[in-house]
Amino acid sequence: MFDGYDSCSEDTSSSSSSDESEEEVSPLPSSLPIIKNNGQVYTYPDGKSGMATCEMCGMVGVRDAFYSKTKRFCSVSCSRSYSSNSKKASILARLQGKPPTKKAKVLQKQPLVAKLAAYAQYQATLQNQAKTKAAVPVEGFSWGSYINSNSFTAAPVTCFKHAPMGTCWGDISEGVRVEVPNTDCSLPTKVFWIAGIVKLAGYNALLRYEGFENDSNLDFWCNVCGSDIHPVGWCATSGKPLVPPRTIQHKYTNWKAFLVKRLTGAKTLPPDFSQKVSESMQYPFKTSMRVEVVDKTHLCRTRVAVVENVIGGRLRLVYEESEDKTDDFWCHMYSPLIHHIGWSRSIGHRFKRSGKPVSCQRCLWAVLTWRQVDTAGEWFKEGMKLEAIDPLNLSAICVATIRKVLADGYLMIGIDGSEAADGSDWFCYHATSPSIFPVGFCEINMIELTPPRGYTKLPFKWFDYLRETDSIAAPVKLFNKEVPNHGFHVGMKLEAVDLMEPRLVCVATVTRIIHRLLRIHFDGWEDEYDQWVDCESPDLYPVGWCQLTGYQLQPPAPQCKDNDGFRLKKPRQQLRPPLVREGTSPCPSDCIFPSRKTLFPFHLKCLFLNVQN
């Protein structure tokens, strides 16, 4: 029924049972040769002569004995049948659940018994050769081991619309069958076998070879979007051999019947899956393009920066004045922190001019556009109070004030009690930003609200504070109340950017969900380093994103314990800077980052000293 498995098919006349039967077989002698047609006999090659696989019947043999100059077919009949039967269309039809046709019936050439005997003979030959060098284990973090050993659950790829395949992941789930390299094999060439997805964790899947049933000894993790993962039928269309794993190669006499029974009604990857993966990893940003990005030394303004690197949609931006290219900044291309050239001028935002002319041919115009807002009626006004995520301490939601209203729905926000005298730490939020909230949001959702620094009337009460400051709260109806069906759940694992050091992508966990707001905890770190992040933030990625894009993943911080086995609090100096948001005292001597200007958000103690607009 499934023409894609002919490389392990058996002649229908070689068994008295029907094609749907599954039979146990006794071990085969390793001395049996491969019996070719026309009476020619070939033992399994030693690798020097080269192998070939018939693209019609899937028979494996010596390349020199195959038909035609291209060595694609084992006989003239296979060559003619391939052309007339339109095998590729037949396979795709079967993968889509269509019934097979008599016209697409494949010629059966080589009994599986002979092939398995040849494999056994080659295996015996390898055992007589010199021992190969032992593989050197690679040390490092493994998502598969981490999830298996702790029974974790990862956020599905569909939760991340900005990530590759985020909008076209489809029905990939447990039970989907794929063709993958067969690592349980001693053949000199790369062969494949069918495997089913046992568990999904983001892009990563735990696979089990067909035929192992409940045996998990050879289960393995791999990235579904990797180059070695293919839909069922790929081997047949590509002329690649399907070979049962060595551990179970004698389990059945009729592997074709076994696969037909196992795969009937099963799902596989779409035929164009690899093409979709490739297309989803094409990005509009190119090196040398220029953008406007937030000035990490003065949050209230932007600067021109040049795209230096693009990795998985994440950009390494180098500020234009940096001659040695060390003054850089990492963010995603959909980040609200970057804009097209001319954005600041168009909305009235402060901008630091570099004095260098900007070539429009190397500029990238708007990639991310905020939702349009109507400012004609009741709108935000300067002095209104609200609650906002502190951009310099993302674990805190603070009392804040609207300091300036810009065009196109943009607002300059200041954190009460922590503002610099010149307003250099005001931050630009859009009116639809999920990082600003109406007065009372934290109280309603049982979140600790951070009061203004120095405010002594605790516990903090909004009514009293508004009366004392002679101010009003921003109207609730002006805030973004849309909550998408994001799919996140508490406890899910993911990969998240550490926005206190945005070049780092770390192993993280969703610990709390408030409407569309997620509390992200970095595994192995104290809760004080947690971050409040929107469910659609471009700084969140599925498990396996770093592996897919080639970005370095930061593993969980190692746990420290005392002699009695109790967990110790990790010293802050170990990897991260202290979380402070204070005035103008000098940078402490124990700061492990000598140049805090390379970070965002950053160590404020190091930044607002002797910095001129």
Coordinates of C-alpha atoms in Angstrom, one line a residue, residues 80-498:
R80 CA 10.2 1.6 -17.3
S81 CA 7.8 1.0 -14.4
Y82 CA 9.2 4.1 -12.6
S83 CA 8.4 6.3 -15.6
S84 CA 4.9 4.9 -16.3
N85 CA 3.7 4.6 -12.7
S86 CA 4.4 8.2 -11.7
K87 CA 5.7 7.0 -8.3
K88 CA 6.1 10.4 -6.7
A89 CA 2.5 11.3 -7.2
S90 CA 1.4 7.9 -5.9
I91 CA 3.4 8.4 -2.7
L92 CA 2.1 11.9 -2.1
A93 CA -1.5 10.7 -2.6
R94 CA -1.0 8.0 0.0
L95 CA 0.4 10.4 2.5
Q96 CA -2.8 12.5 2.0
G97 CA -4.9 9.5 2.9
K98 CA -6.0 8.6 -0.7
P99 CA -6.5 4.9 -1.6
P100 CA -3.8 3.2 -3.7
T101 CA -4.4 2.4 -7.3
K102 CA -3.6 -0.7 -9.2
K103 CA -1.6 1.3 -11.7
A104 CA 0.8 2.4 -8.9
K105 CA 1.6 -1.1 -7.8
V106 CA 5.3 -1.5 -7.4
L107 CA 7.3 -4.5 -8.7
Q108 CA 8.6 -6.6 -5.9
K109 CA 12.2 -7.6 -6.7
Q110 CA 14.2 -8.6 -3.7
P111 CA 13.1 -10.8 -0.8
L112 CA 13.8 -9.1 2.6
V113 CA 15.3 -12.4 3.9
A114 CA 18.2 -12.0 1.5
K115 CA 18.7 -8.4 2.4
L116 CA 18.7 -9.1 6.2
A117 CA 21.2 -11.9 5.6
A118 CA 23.4 -9.5 3.7
Y119 CA 23.2 -7.0 6.6
A120 CA 24.1 -9.7 9.0
Q121 CA 27.1 -10.8 6.9
Y122 CA 28.4 -7.2 6.8
Q123 CA 27.9 -6.9 10.5
A124 CA 30.0 -10.0 11.1
T125 CA 32.7 -8.5 8.8
L126 CA 32.8 -5.4 10.9
Q127 CA 33.2 -7.4 14.1
N128 CA 36.4 -8.9 12.7
Q129 CA 37.9 -5.6 11.9
A130 CA 39.9 -3.4 14.3
K131 CA 38.0 -1.7 17.0
T132 CA 37.0 1.9 16.2
K133 CA 37.7 4.7 18.6
A134 CA 35.2 5.3 21.3
A135 CA 33.0 8.4 20.8
V136 CA 33.8 11.2 23.1
P137 CA 30.7 12.3 25.0
V138 CA 29.8 16.0 24.6
E139 CA 29.3 17.8 27.9
G140 CA 26.7 20.5 28.1
F141 CA 23.0 21.2 28.6
S142 CA 20.5 19.0 26.9
W143 CA 16.9 20.0 26.7
G144 CA 15.8 16.4 26.2
S145 CA 17.5 15.1 29.4
Y146 CA 16.4 18.1 31.3
I147 CA 12.7 17.6 30.3
N148 CA 12.8 13.8 30.7
S149 CA 14.5 13.7 34.1
N150 CA 12.0 16.3 35.6
S151 CA 8.8 15.5 33.6
F152 CA 8.6 19.1 32.4
T153 CA 6.2 20.4 29.7
A154 CA 7.4 22.8 27.1
A155 CA 5.3 25.6 25.5
P156 CA 4.2 24.6 22.0
V157 CA 5.6 26.3 19.0
T158 CA 2.2 27.8 18.2
C159 CA 2.5 30.1 21.2
F160 CA 5.3 32.0 19.4
K161 CA 3.9 33.6 16.3
H162 CA 7.2 35.5 15.7
A163 CA 9.3 32.4 15.8
P164 CA 10.1 30.1 12.7
M165 CA 7.0 28.0 11.9
G166 CA 5.0 29.7 14.6
T167 CA 2.1 30.4 12.3
C168 CA 2.3 27.2 10.2
W169 CA 3.2 24.5 12.7
G170 CA 0.0 22.6 11.7
D171 CA -1.0 19.3 13.3
I172 CA 2.5 18.2 14.4
S173 CA 1.9 16.3 17.6
E174 CA 2.5 13.0 19.3
G175 CA 2.0 10.1 17.0
V176 CA 3.2 11.9 13.8
R177 CA 5.6 9.6 11.8
V178 CA 8.8 10.8 10.2
E179 CA 11.8 9.3 8.4
V180 CA 15.0 9.8 10.2
P181 CA 18.6 8.4 10.0
N182 CA 18.9 4.9 11.4
T183 CA 21.7 5.1 14.0
D184 CA 21.2 1.5 15.1
C185 CA 22.9 0.2 12.0
S186 CA 26.5 -0.9 11.0
L187 CA 26.2 -0.1 7.3
P188 CA 28.8 2.1 5.7
T189 CA 26.2 4.4 4.1
K190 CA 23.6 6.5 5.7
V191 CA 20.3 4.7 5.9
F192 CA 16.9 5.7 7.3
W193 CA 13.9 4.3 9.2
I194 CA 10.5 5.3 10.3
A195 CA 10.0 6.8 13.8
G196 CA 7.1 8.2 15.7
I197 CA 6.9 11.2 17.9
V198 CA 6.5 10.1 21.5
K199 CA 6.7 13.6 23.1
L200 CA 7.0 17.1 21.9
A201 CA 8.9 19.9 23.6
G202 CA 8.9 23.0 21.4
Y203 CA 10.8 22.2 18.3
N204 CA 12.3 19.1 19.9
A205 CA 10.7 15.7 19.7
L206 CA 11.4 12.4 21.4
L207 CA 11.3 9.8 18.7
R208 CA 11.0 6.0 18.8
Y209 CA 11.8 3.8 15.9
E210 CA 8.9 1.8 14.4
G211 CA 9.0 -1.8 15.7
F212 CA 10.1 -1.0 19.2
E213 CA 6.6 -0.7 20.5
N214 CA 6.9 0.0 24.2
D215 CA 10.7 -0.4 24.3
S216 CA 12.2 3.0 25.0
N217 CA 15.9 2.0 25.1
L218 CA 16.7 3.6 21.7
D219 CA 14.5 6.6 22.0
F220 CA 16.2 9.8 21.1
W221 CA 15.6 13.6 20.9
C222 CA 16.0 15.7 17.8
N223 CA 14.9 19.0 16.4
V224 CA 11.8 18.5 14.1
C225 CA 13.0 21.3 11.9
G226 CA 16.4 19.8 11.5
S227 CA 17.8 18.7 8.1
D228 CA 17.6 15.0 8.9
I229 CA 13.9 14.9 9.6
H230 CA 11.7 14.1 6.6
P231 CA 8.1 13.2 5.9
V232 CA 7.2 9.6 5.3
G233 CA 7.8 8.9 1.6
W234 CA 10.9 11.1 1.3
C235 CA 13.2 8.1 1.1
A236 CA 11.2 6.6 -1.8
T237 CA 11.3 9.9 -3.8
S238 CA 14.9 10.5 -3.0
G239 CA 16.3 7.0 -3.6
K240 CA 17.3 6.5 0.0
P241 CA 17.2 3.1 1.6
L242 CA 14.9 2.3 4.5
V243 CA 16.6 -0.2 6.8
P244 CA 15.2 -1.7 10.0
P245 CA 17.3 -1.0 13.2
R246 CA 19.8 -3.8 13.9
T247 CA 18.2 -4.5 17.3
I248 CA 14.9 -5.6 15.7
Q249 CA 15.8 -6.5 12.2
H250 CA 14.8 -10.2 12.8
K251 CA 11.6 -9.4 14.5
Y252 CA 9.4 -9.6 11.4
T253 CA 9.7 -11.4 8.1
N254 CA 7.4 -9.0 6.3
W255 CA 8.4 -5.4 7.2
K256 CA 6.3 -3.9 4.4
A257 CA 3.2 -5.4 5.8
F258 CA 4.2 -4.3 9.3
L259 CA 4.7 -0.7 8.1
V260 CA 1.5 -0.7 6.1
K261 CA -0.4 -1.8 9.2
R262 CA 1.3 0.7 11.5
L263 CA 1.1 3.7 9.2
T264 CA -2.4 3.4 7.8
G265 CA -4.2 6.4 9.0
A266 CA -1.2 7.9 10.7
K267 CA 0.0 11.5 10.2
T268 CA 3.3 12.7 8.8
L269 CA 4.9 16.0 8.1
P270 CA 3.7 18.0 5.1
P271 CA 5.6 17.3 1.9
D272 CA 6.8 20.9 1.8
F273 CA 7.7 21.1 5.5
S274 CA 11.5 21.7 5.0
Q275 CA 10.6 24.5 2.5
K276 CA 8.3 26.1 5.0
V277 CA 11.1 26.0 7.6
S278 CA 13.5 27.6 5.2
E279 CA 11.1 30.3 4.3
S280 CA 10.2 31.1 7.9
M281 CA 13.9 31.7 8.6
Q282 CA 14.3 34.4 6.0
Y283 CA 14.4 37.9 7.6
P284 CA 14.0 41.3 6.0
F285 CA 16.9 42.8 8.0
K286 CA 20.4 42.6 6.4
T287 CA 23.8 43.7 7.6
S288 CA 24.7 47.3 7.2
M289 CA 21.1 48.5 7.4
R290 CA 20.4 51.4 9.7
V291 CA 17.7 51.8 12.2
E292 CA 16.7 54.1 15.1
V293 CA 17.1 52.3 18.5
V294 CA 16.7 53.3 22.1
D295 CA 19.9 54.9 23.6
K296 CA 20.8 52.6 26.4
T297 CA 22.6 55.5 28.2
H298 CA 19.6 57.7 28.0
L299 CA 16.3 55.8 27.7
C300 CA 14.4 59.0 26.8
R301 CA 16.0 59.2 23.3
T302 CA 17.0 57.1 20.3
R303 CA 20.2 56.8 18.2
V304 CA 21.1 55.5 14.8
A305 CA 22.5 52.0 14.9
V306 CA 23.8 49.7 12.2
V307 CA 22.8 46.0 11.8
E308 CA 25.9 44.0 12.4
N309 CA 24.5 40.5 12.7
V310 CA 21.1 38.7 12.2
I311 CA 20.6 35.4 14.0
G312 CA 17.1 33.9 14.0
G313 CA 15.5 37.3 13.7
R314 CA 17.6 38.7 16.6
L315 CA 19.8 41.7 15.7
R316 CA 23.1 42.8 17.0
L317 CA 23.0 46.6 16.5
V318 CA 26.2 48.7 16.8
Y319 CA 25.7 52.4 17.6
E320 CA 26.9 54.4 14.6
E321 CA 29.5 56.4 16.6
S322 CA 31.2 53.2 17.8
E323 CA 34.4 52.9 15.8
D324 CA 35.5 49.6 17.3
K325 CA 32.0 48.2 17.2
T326 CA 32.0 47.3 20.9
D327 CA 29.1 49.6 21.8
D328 CA 26.3 47.3 20.7
F329 CA 22.8 46.3 21.6
W330 CA 20.8 43.1 21.0
C331 CA 17.1 42.9 20.3
H332 CA 14.6 41.1 18.1
M333 CA 13.6 42.7 14.8
Y334 CA 10.0 43.0 16.1
S335 CA 11.1 44.7 19.3
P336 CA 9.3 47.9 20.2
L337 CA 12.8 49.4 20.9
I338 CA 13.8 49.8 17.2
H339 CA 12.2 51.9 14.5
H340 CA 12.8 53.1 11.0
I341 CA 15.0 56.1 10.2
G342 CA 13.0 59.2 10.8
W343 CA 10.6 57.7 13.3
S344 CA 11.7 59.9 16.2
R345 CA 11.2 63.1 14.2
S346 CA 7.8 62.0 13.0
I347 CA 6.4 61.6 16.5
G348 CA 8.4 64.2 18.5
H349 CA 10.7 61.8 20.3
R350 CA 14.1 62.9 21.4
F351 CA 16.9 61.8 19.1
K352 CA 20.7 62.0 19.4
R353 CA 22.2 63.1 16.1
S354 CA 25.5 61.5 15.1
G355 CA 26.5 64.1 12.5
K356 CA 26.8 61.4 9.9
P357 CA 24.6 61.5 6.8
V358 CA 22.3 58.4 6.6
S359 CA 22.0 56.7 3.2
C360 CA 18.3 55.9 2.7
Q361 CA 19.3 53.0 0.5
R362 CA 20.7 51.2 3.6
C363 CA 17.8 52.0 5.8
L364 CA 15.0 49.6 6.7
W365 CA 11.6 51.1 6.9
A366 CA 9.0 50.1 9.5
V367 CA 8.8 46.3 10.1
L368 CA 6.6 46.4 13.2
T369 CA 3.6 48.7 13.3
W370 CA 1.6 49.3 16.4
R371 CA -2.2 49.1 16.3
Q372 CA -3.7 52.4 15.2
V373 CA -5.3 54.4 18.0
D374 CA -7.9 57.2 17.9
T375 CA -6.6 60.2 19.8
A376 CA -9.4 62.5 18.8
G377 CA -11.6 61.9 21.8
E378 CA -10.6 61.4 25.5
W379 CA -6.9 60.6 25.6
F380 CA -3.9 60.3 27.8
K381 CA -2.7 63.6 29.3
E382 CA 0.6 64.7 31.0
G383 CA 0.5 64.1 34.7
M384 CA -1.9 61.1 34.7
K385 CA -1.0 58.2 36.9
L386 CA -0.9 54.6 35.9
E387 CA 1.0 51.4 36.7
A388 CA 3.9 50.2 34.5
I389 CA 6.6 47.6 34.3
D390 CA 9.8 49.2 35.3
P391 CA 12.1 48.9 32.2
L392 CA 15.1 48.9 34.6
N393 CA 13.7 46.2 36.9
L394 CA 11.4 44.0 34.9
S395 CA 10.3 42.0 38.0
A396 CA 8.5 45.1 39.3
I397 CA 5.3 46.8 38.4
C398 CA 5.6 50.4 39.7
V399 CA 3.6 53.6 40.2
A400 CA 4.2 55.7 37.2
T401 CA 3.3 59.0 35.6
I402 CA 2.7 60.1 32.0
R403 CA 5.4 62.8 31.4
K404 CA 4.8 63.6 27.8
V405 CA 2.3 62.7 25.1
L406 CA 3.8 62.1 21.6
A407 CA 2.2 61.6 18.2
D408 CA 0.8 58.3 16.9
G409 CA -0.2 57.1 20.4
Y410 CA 3.3 57.1 22.0
L411 CA 3.8 58.1 25.6
M412 CA 6.8 59.0 27.7
I413 CA 6.5 57.3 31.1
G414 CA 8.4 58.0 34.3
I415 CA 8.7 55.8 37.4
D416 CA 7.6 57.8 40.4
G417 CA 10.3 58.4 43.0
S418 CA 13.1 57.1 40.7
E419 CA 13.2 59.7 37.9
A420 CA 16.4 61.5 37.0
A421 CA 16.2 65.3 37.2
D422 CA 16.6 65.8 33.5
G423 CA 14.1 63.0 32.6
S424 CA 16.8 60.9 31.0
D425 CA 15.3 57.7 32.2
W426 CA 11.8 58.3 30.9
F427 CA 10.7 55.4 28.7
C428 CA 8.6 55.4 25.6
Y429 CA 5.6 53.1 25.7
H430 CA 2.9 52.9 23.1
A431 CA -0.7 53.4 24.3
T432 CA -1.5 49.8 23.3
S433 CA 1.6 48.4 25.0
P434 CA 0.8 45.5 27.3
S435 CA 3.4 46.8 29.8
I436 CA 1.3 49.7 31.1
F437 CA -1.8 49.2 33.2
P438 CA -4.6 51.3 34.8
V439 CA -4.6 52.2 38.4
G440 CA -5.6 49.3 40.6
F441 CA -4.5 46.5 38.1
C442 CA -2.0 45.0 40.6
E443 CA -4.5 45.1 43.5
I444 CA -7.2 43.4 41.5
N445 CA -4.8 40.7 40.2
M446 CA -3.0 40.2 43.6
I447 CA 0.4 41.5 42.3
E448 CA 2.7 43.4 44.5
L449 CA 2.8 47.0 43.4
T450 CA 6.1 48.8 43.9
P451 CA 5.4 52.2 45.5
P452 CA 7.5 55.3 44.8
R453 CA 10.9 55.2 46.5
G454 CA 10.8 57.1 49.8
Y455 CA 7.0 56.9 50.1
T456 CA 6.4 56.1 53.8
K457 CA 2.6 55.7 54.0
L458 CA 2.5 51.9 53.7
P459 CA 0.6 49.9 52.7
F460 CA 0.3 52.0 49.5
K461 CA -3.2 53.2 48.7
W462 CA -4.0 54.7 45.3
F463 CA -6.8 56.9 46.6
D464 CA -4.5 58.5 49.2
Y465 CA -1.6 58.9 46.7
L466 CA -3.8 60.6 44.1
R467 CA -5.1 63.0 46.6
E468 CA -1.7 63.8 48.0
T469 CA -0.1 64.4 44.6
D470 CA -3.2 66.3 43.3
S471 CA -3.3 64.0 40.2
I472 CA -5.8 61.8 38.4
A473 CA -5.7 58.3 37.1
A474 CA -5.6 57.5 33.4
P475 CA -9.0 56.3 32.3
V476 CA -9.3 52.5 32.2
K477 CA -10.9 52.5 28.8
L478 CA -7.7 53.9 27.2
F479 CA -5.7 50.8 28.0
N480 CA -5.2 47.7 25.9
K481 CA -7.6 45.1 27.3
E482 CA -7.2 42.5 24.5
V483 CA -6.2 39.1 25.8
P484 CA -5.3 36.6 23.0
N485 CA -5.7 32.9 23.3
H486 CA -1.9 32.5 23.8
G487 CA -1.8 28.9 24.9
F488 CA 0.7 29.3 27.7
H489 CA 0.2 27.5 31.0
V490 CA 2.0 27.8 34.4
G491 CA 5.1 25.5 34.5
M492 CA 5.8 25.5 30.8
K493 CA 9.4 25.6 29.7
L494 CA 10.8 27.9 27.0
E495 CA 13.8 29.9 26.0
A496 CA 13.7 33.6 27.0
V497 CA 15.9 36.6 26.6
D498 CA 17.4 38.0 29.8

